[in-house]
Coordinates of C-alpha atoms and ligand atoms in Angstrom, one line a residue:
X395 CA 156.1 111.6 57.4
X396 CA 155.3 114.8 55.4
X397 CA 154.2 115.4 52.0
X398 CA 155.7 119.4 50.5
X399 CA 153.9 120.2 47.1
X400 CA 156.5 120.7 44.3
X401 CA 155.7 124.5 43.6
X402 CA 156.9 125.2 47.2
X403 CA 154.5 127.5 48.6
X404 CA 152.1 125.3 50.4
X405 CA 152.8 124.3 53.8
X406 CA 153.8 120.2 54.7
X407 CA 150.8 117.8 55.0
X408 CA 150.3 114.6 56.2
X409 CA 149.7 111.4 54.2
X410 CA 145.7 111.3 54.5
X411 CA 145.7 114.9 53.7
X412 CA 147.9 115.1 50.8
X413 CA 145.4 111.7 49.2
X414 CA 142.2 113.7 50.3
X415 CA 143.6 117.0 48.7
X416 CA 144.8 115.9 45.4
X417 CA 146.3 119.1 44.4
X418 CA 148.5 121.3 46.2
X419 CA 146.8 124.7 47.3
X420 CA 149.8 126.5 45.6
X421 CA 149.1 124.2 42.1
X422 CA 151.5 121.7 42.6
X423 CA 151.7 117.8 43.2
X424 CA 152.6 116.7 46.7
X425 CA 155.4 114.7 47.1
X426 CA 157.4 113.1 50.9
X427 CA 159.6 115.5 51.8
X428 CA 162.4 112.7 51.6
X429 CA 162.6 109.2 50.3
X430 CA 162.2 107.0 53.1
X431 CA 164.1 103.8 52.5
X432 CA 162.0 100.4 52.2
X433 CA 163.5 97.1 53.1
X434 CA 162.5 95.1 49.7
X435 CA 160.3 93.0 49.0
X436 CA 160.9 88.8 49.9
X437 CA 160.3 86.6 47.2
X438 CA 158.0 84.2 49.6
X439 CA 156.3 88.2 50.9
X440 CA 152.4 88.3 49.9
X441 CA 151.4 91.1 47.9
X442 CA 149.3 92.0 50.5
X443 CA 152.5 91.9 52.8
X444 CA 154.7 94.1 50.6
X445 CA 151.8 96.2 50.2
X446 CA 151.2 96.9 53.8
X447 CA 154.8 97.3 54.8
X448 CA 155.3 99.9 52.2
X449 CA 152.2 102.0 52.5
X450 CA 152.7 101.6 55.8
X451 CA 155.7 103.9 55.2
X452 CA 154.2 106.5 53.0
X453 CA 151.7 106.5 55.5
X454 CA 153.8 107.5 58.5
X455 CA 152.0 108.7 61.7
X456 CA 148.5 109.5 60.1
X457 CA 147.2 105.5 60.0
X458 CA 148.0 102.8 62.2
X459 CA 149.5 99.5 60.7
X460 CA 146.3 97.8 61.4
X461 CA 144.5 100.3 59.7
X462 CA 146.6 99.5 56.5
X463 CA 146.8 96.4 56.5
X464 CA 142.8 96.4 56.4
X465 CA 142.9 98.7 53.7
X466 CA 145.2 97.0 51.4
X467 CA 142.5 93.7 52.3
X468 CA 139.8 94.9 51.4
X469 CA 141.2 96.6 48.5
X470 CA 143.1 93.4 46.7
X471 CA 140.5 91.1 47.6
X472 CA 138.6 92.3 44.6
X473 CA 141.3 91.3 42.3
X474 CA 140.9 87.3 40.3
X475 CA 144.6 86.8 40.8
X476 CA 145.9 86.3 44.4
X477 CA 149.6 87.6 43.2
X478 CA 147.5 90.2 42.4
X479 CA 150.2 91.3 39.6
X480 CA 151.4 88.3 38.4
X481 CA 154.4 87.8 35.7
X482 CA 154.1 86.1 33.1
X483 CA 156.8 84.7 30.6
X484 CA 156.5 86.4 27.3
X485 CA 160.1 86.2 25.5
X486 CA 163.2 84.8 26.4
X487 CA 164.7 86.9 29.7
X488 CA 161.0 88.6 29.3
X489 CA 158.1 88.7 31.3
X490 CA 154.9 90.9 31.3
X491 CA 153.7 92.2 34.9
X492 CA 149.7 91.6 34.4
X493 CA 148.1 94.6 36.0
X494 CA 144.7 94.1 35.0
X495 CA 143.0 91.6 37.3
X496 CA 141.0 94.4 39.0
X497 CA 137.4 94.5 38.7
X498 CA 137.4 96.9 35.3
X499 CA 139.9 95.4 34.3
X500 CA 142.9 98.4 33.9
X501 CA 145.9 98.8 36.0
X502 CA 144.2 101.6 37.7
X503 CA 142.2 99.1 39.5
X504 CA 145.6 98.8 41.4
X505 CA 145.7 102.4 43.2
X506 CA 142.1 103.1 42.8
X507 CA 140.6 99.9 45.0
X508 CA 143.1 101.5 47.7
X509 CA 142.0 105.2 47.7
X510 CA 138.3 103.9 47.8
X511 CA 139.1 101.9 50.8
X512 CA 141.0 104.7 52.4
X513 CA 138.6 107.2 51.7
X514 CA 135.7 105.0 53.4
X515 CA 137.5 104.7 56.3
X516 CA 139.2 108.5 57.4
X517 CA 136.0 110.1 55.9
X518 CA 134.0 107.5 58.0
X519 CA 135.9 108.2 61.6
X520 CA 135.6 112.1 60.4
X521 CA 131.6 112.0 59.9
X522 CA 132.7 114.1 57.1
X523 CA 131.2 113.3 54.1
X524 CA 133.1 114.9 50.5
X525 CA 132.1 114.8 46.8
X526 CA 134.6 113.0 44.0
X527 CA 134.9 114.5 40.9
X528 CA 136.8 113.0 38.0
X529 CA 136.4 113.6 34.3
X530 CA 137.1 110.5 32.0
X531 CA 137.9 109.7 28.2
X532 CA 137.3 105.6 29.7
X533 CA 139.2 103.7 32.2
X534 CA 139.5 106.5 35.4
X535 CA 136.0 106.5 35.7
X536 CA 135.2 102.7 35.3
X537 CA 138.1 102.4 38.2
X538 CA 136.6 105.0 40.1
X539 CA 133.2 103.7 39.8
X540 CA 134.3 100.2 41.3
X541 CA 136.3 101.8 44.0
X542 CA 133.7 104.2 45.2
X543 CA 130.5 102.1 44.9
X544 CA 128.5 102.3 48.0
X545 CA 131.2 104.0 49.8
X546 CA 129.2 105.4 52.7
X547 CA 131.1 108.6 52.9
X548 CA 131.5 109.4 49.2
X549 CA 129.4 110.8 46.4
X550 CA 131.3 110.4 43.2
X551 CA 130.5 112.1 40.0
X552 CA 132.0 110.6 36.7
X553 CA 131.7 113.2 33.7
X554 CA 132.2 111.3 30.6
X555 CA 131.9 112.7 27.1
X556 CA 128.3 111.6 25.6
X557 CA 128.9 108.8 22.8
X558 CA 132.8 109.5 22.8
X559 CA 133.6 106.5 25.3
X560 CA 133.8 102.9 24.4
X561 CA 130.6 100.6 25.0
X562 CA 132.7 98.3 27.1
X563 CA 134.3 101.0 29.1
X564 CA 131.0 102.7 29.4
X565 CA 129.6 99.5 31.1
X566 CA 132.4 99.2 33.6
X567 CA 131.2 102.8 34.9
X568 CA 127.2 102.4 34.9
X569 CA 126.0 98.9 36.0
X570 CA 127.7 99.3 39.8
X571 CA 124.0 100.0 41.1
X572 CA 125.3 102.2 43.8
X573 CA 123.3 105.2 44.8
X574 CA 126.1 107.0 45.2
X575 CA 127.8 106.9 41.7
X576 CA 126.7 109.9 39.6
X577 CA 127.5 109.1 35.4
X578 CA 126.9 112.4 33.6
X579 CA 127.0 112.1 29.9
X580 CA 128.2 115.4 28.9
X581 CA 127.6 117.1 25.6
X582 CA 131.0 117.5 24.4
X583 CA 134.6 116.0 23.9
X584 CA 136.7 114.7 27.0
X585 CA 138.5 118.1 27.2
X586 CA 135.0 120.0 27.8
X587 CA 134.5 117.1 30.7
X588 CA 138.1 118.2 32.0
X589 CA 137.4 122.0 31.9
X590 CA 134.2 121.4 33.9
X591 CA 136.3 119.5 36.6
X592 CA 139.1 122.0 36.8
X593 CA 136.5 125.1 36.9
X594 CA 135.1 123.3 40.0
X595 CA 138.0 123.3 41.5
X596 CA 139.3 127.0 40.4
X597 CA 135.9 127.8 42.6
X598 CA 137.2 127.6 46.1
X599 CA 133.4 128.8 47.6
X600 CA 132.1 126.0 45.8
X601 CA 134.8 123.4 46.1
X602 CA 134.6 124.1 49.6
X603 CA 130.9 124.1 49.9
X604 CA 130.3 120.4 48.7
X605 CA 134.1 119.0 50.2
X606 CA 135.3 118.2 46.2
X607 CA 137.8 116.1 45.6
X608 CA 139.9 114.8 43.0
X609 CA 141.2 111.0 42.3
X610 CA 143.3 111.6 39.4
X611 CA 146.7 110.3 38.2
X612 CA 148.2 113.4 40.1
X613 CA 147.1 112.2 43.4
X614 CA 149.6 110.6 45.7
X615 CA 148.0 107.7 46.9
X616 CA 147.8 106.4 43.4
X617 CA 151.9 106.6 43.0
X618 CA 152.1 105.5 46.2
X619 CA 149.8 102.1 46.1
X620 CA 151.6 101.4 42.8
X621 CA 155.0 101.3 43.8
X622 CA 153.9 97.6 45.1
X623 CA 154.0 96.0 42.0
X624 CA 157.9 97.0 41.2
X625 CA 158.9 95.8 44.6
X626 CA 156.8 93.1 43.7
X627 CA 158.5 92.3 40.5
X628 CA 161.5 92.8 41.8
X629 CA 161.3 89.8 44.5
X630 CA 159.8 87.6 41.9
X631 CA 163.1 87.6 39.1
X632 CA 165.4 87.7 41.8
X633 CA 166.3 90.5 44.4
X634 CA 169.5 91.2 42.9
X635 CA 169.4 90.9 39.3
X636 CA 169.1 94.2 37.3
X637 CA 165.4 94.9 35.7
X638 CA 164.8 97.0 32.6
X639 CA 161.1 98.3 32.8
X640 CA 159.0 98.7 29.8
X641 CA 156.0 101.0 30.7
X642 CA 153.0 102.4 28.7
X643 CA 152.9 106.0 29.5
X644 CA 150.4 108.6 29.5
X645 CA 150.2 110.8 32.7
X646 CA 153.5 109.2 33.4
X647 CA 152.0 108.2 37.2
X648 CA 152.7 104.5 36.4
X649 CA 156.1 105.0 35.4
X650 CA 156.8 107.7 38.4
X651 CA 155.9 105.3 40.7
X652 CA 159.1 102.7 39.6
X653 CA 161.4 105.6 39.9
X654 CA 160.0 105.6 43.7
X655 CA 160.3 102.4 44.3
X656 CA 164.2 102.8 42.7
X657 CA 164.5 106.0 45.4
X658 CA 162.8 103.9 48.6
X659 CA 165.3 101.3 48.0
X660 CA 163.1 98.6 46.7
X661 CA 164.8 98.0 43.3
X662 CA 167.9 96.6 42.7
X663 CA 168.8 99.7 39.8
X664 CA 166.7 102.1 37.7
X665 CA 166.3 101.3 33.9
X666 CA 162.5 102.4 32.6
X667 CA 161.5 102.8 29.3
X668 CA 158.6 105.2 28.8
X669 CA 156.4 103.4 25.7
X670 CA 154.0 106.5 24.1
X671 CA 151.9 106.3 21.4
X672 CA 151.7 109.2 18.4
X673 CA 151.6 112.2 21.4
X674 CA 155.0 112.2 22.3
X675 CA 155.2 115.2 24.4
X676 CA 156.6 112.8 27.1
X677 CA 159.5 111.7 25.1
X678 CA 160.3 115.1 24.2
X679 CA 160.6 116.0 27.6
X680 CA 163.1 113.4 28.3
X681 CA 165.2 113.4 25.2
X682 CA 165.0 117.7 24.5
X683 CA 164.0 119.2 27.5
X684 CA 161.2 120.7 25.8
X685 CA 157.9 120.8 26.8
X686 CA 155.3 121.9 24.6
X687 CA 151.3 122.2 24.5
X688 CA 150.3 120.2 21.6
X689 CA 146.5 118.8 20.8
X690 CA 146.0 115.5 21.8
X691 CA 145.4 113.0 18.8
X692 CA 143.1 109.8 18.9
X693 CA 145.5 106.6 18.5
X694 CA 144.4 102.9 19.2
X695 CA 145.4 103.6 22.4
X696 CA 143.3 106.3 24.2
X697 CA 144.2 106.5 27.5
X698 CA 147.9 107.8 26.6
X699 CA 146.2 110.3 24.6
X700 CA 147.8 112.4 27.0
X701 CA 149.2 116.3 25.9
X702 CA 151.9 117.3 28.8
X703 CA 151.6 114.3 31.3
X704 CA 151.3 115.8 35.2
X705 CA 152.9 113.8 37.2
X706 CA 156.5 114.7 35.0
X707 CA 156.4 117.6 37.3
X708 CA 157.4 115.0 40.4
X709 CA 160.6 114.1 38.4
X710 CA 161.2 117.5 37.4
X711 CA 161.2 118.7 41.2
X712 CA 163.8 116.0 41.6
X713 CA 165.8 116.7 39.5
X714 CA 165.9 120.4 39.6
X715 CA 167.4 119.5 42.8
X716 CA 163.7 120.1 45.0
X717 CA 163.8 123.8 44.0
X718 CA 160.3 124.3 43.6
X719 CA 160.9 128.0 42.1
X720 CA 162.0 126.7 39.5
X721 CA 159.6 124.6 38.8
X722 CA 157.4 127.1 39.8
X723 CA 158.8 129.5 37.1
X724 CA 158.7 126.8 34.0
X725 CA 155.2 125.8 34.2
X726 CA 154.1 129.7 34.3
X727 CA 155.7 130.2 31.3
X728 CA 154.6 126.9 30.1
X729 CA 150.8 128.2 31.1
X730 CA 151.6 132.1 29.4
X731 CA 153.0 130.8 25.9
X732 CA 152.8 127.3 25.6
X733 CA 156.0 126.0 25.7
X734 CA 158.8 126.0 27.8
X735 CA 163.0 124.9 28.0
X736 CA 163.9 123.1 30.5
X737 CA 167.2 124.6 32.7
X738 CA 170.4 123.8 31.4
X739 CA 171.2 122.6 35.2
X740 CA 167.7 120.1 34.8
X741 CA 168.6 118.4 31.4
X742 CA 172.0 117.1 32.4
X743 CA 170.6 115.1 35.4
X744 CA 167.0 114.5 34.0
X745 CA 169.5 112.5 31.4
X746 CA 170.8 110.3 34.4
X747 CA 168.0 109.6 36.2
X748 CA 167.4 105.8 34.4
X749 CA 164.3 107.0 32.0
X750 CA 164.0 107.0 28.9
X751 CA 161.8 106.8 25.9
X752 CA 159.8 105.1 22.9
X753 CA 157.6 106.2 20.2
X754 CA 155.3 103.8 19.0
X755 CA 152.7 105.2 15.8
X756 CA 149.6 103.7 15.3
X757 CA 150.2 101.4 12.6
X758 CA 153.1 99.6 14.2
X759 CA 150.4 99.6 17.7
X760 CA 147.9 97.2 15.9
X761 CA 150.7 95.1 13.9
X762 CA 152.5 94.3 17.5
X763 CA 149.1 93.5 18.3
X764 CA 148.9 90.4 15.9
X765 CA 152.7 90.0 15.9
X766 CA 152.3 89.2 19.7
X767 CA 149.7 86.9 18.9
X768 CA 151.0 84.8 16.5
X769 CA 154.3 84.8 18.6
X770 CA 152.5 83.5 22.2
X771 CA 149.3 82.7 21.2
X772 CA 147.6 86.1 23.7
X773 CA 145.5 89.2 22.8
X774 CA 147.0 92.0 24.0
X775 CA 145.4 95.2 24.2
X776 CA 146.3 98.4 22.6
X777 CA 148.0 100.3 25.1
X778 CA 150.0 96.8 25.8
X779 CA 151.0 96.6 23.2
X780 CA 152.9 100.2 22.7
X781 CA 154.6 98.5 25.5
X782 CA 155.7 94.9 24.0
X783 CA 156.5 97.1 20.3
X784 CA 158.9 99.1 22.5
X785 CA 160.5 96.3 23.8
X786 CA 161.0 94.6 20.7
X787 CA 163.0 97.9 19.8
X788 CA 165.4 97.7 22.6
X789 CA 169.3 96.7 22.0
X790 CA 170.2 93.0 24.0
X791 CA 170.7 93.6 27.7
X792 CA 172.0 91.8 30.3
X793 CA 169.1 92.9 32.2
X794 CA 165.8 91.6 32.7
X795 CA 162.8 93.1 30.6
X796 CA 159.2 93.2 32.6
X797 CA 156.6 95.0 30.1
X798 CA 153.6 96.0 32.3
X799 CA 150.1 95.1 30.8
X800 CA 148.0 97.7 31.7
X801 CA 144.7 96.7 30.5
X802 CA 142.8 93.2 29.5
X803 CA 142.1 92.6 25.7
X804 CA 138.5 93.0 26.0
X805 CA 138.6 96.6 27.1
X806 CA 139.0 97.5 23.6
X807 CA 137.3 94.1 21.6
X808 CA 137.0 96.9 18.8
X809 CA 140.9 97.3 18.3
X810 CA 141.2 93.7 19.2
X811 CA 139.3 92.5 16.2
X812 CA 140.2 95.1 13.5
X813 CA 144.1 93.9 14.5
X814 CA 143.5 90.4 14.6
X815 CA 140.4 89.3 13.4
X816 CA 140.0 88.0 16.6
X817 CA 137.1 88.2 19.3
X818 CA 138.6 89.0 23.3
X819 CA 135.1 88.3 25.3
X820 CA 134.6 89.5 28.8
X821 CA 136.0 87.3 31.4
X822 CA 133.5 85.1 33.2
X823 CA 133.5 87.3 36.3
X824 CA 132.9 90.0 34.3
X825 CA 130.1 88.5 31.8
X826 CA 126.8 89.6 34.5
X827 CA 127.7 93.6 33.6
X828 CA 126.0 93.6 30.2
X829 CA 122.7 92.0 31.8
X830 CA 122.6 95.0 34.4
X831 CA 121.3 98.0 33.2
X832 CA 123.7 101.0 32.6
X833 CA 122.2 104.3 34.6
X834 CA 123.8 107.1 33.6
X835 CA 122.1 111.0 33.0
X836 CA 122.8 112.9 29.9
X837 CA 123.2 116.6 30.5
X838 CA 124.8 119.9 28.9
X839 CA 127.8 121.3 29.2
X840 CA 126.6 123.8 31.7
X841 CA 129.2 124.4 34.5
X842 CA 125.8 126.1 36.3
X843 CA 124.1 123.2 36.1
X844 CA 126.4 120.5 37.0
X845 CA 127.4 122.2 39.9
X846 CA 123.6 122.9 41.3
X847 CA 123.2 119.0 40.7
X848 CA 126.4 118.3 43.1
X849 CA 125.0 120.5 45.8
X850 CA 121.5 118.7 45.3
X851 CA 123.0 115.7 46.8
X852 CA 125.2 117.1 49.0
X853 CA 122.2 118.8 51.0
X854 CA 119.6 115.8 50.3
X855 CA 122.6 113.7 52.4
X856 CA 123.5 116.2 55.2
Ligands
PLP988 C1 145.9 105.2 32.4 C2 146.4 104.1 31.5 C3 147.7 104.2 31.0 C4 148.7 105.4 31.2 O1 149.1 105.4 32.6 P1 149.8 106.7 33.2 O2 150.0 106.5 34.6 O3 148.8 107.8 32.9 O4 151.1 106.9 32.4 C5 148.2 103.2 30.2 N1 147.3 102.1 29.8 C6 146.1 102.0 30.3 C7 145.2 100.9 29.9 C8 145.6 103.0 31.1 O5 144.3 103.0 31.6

């Protein structure tokens, strides 16, 4: 099975390649050059089972079963739950999907603890030996860090903007005691720590000279491992009865990843509800066609502070019927003046494709936050909650609603307690972080720099 980038230009690459790349050479996302179709998931199937039968799939010729089955192991043996993503009852017809039983505690445990397995083991058979970048306003890096620590084959370097994370998600990145994870505090806001990454890359002398790499929400292996879950949630309700998702949205790679599962043939039907906070780029996509740079504002919910999410560019392939000039052609005008219309010939179908939207503001975030609470007795967290606010929102349906939970309530104990007056404690398993000591190095926001520091390591390990 190939993977063709959605800007067309770049030639067909396998599976391991398009997860080791990231990026497509000609700037766009890879994506399989068809669907493949997926027998669905069994409602007596492990998760372990579905998962290795379907990356199995995405995989194609460039892993062996074996291999993935061991990968999808090791991965979601590090998870509390053994249903990995468990549903639980919420509302009547209404269940939430609980994707945060991963070591750090975020749903991008889920696709993370895969590509760190992966990673480990081609890289490992190669002898090659690459350096992972990834820039973080919180809960990429934590993921990262658990997924990458003391892989033998990786360095990773997290660049997180000094005093501008969380103290919980801080910890999550800096007490894995692997020699190998690299936390640089940078002097400056998340978007200097995302300029730094992307000028790394822009450098192809220097991206080549140290193998970088990127694990962000644009890579493919992340849609790919979190597919699962749907098929997953599927089997449990019942393999035929229609599902109406209810996802909280950012970078949009969560919610991509059920429209996959919908193409593969995993899903009964396609009804998902994109749940943004107050930067709503995202739904004005779907409702107007428009998309437009705007500044990213803080909410409650920081990890959908998202300005134009990246993986809409996926759906927008599709449904500009895989032309990827056109797609090509919108996002260079979106890049020259800052906005861009969608086609006439895009809007029509992007309106059928099952997606659609929900604007949640900041206020309404923290009162669904004690609303839920006083309704089921649980502490949601922020970004959850977006989610279960949307829902409440949403006309009767014969359908079943499953909210995904994206992250744990004491990710964000902050928000937690200024909503409900509530403490949300680290789980037991969790408790041992706080006595290890964080390691992380404060530097500048000195491209020069950074980069000599990467190169430092790449040499002292060659
Ligand atoms: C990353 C993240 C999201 C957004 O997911 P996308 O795939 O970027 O849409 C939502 N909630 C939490 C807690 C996250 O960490």
């Amino acid at each position: 099975m190939k993977y063709v980038s959605t800007r067309g230009h770049s030639e067909p690459v396998d599976f391991v390649e398009a997860c080791l790349t990231g990026l497509a050479p000609d700037g766009g996302l890879y994506v399989p050059e068809s669907w493949p179709q997926i027998a669905p998931a069994k409602p007596n199937e492990s998760y372990i089972d579905v998962a290795t039968r379907i990356l199995n799939t995405f995989a194609g010729d460039a892993l062996s079963d074996e291999d993935v089955r061991g990968l999808c192991e090791r991965a979601y043996a590090s998870f509390s739950h053994h249903s990995v993503t468990p549903l639980t009852q919420c509302g009547p017809n209404t269940f939430m999907m609980e994707l945060h039983h991963g070591p750090t505690l975020a749903f991008k445990d889920v696709a993370m603890q895969f590509i760190g397995q992966l990673y480990d083991l081609v890289l490992g058979r190669r002898g090659q030996r690459m350096s992972v970048v990834c820039a973080t306003s919180g809960d990429t890096g934590g993921a990262a860090a658990a997924a990458f620590a003391g892989a033998a084959s990786v360095d990773l370097y997290i660049l997180h903007p000094h005093e501008r994370v969380s103290p919980v998600q801080r910890l999550f990145m800096t007490t894995t005691g692997a020699s190998n994870v690299h936390n640089l505090a940078v002097d400056g806001d998340f978007d200097d720590c995302q300029s730094l990454v992307k000028s790394m890359f822009a450098d192809k002398a220097f991206a080549a000279e140290v193998s970088l790499s990127g694990v962000n929400s644009i890579n493919w292996a992340r849609i790919a491992a979190q597919t699962v879950y749907y098929a997953a949630a599927q089997a449990a309700i019942g393999p035929d009865r229609p599902i109406r998702f209810v996802v909280p949205s950012g970078n949009m790679g969560d919610a991509f990843a059920g429209y996959v599962a919908a193409r593969c043939g995993l899903l009964s039907g396609f009804e998902l509800v994109c749940a943004v906070n107050e930067n709503k780029t995202l739904a004005t996509l779907l409702n107007d066609g428009l998309m437009q740079r705007e500044q990213a504002v803080a909410t409650p919910s920081p990890a959908m502070d998202i300005s134009v999410p990246s993986n809409f560019e996926r759906l927008f392939f599709e449904v500009a019927g895989r032309d990827g000039e056109t797609v090509r052609r919108t996002y260079d005008q979106y890049r020259q003046s800052g906005s861009a219309i969608l086609p006439d010939s895009v809007r029509g179908p992007l309106g059928c494709t099952g997606f659609s939207s929900a604007v949640i503001n900041n206020g309404d975030t923290l009162a669904e936050m004690r609303t839920f609470k006083q309704l089921t007795g649980a502490l949601i967290c922020p970004h959850t909650a977006v989610g279960t606010a949307a829902e409440r929102r949403l006309p009767p349906s014969e359908a079943t609603t499953v909210i995904l939970s994206t992250a744990h309530a004491a990710k964000f104990p902050e928000t937690v307690l200024e909503a409900t007056g509530d403490d949300a404690p680290l789980p037991k398993r969790c408790s041992e972080l706080k006595a290890r000591g964080e390691v992380y190095e404060r530097v500048a926001n000195d491209l020069k720099l950074i980069k000599d520091q990467i190169r430092g390591h790449m040499t002292a390990e060659a």
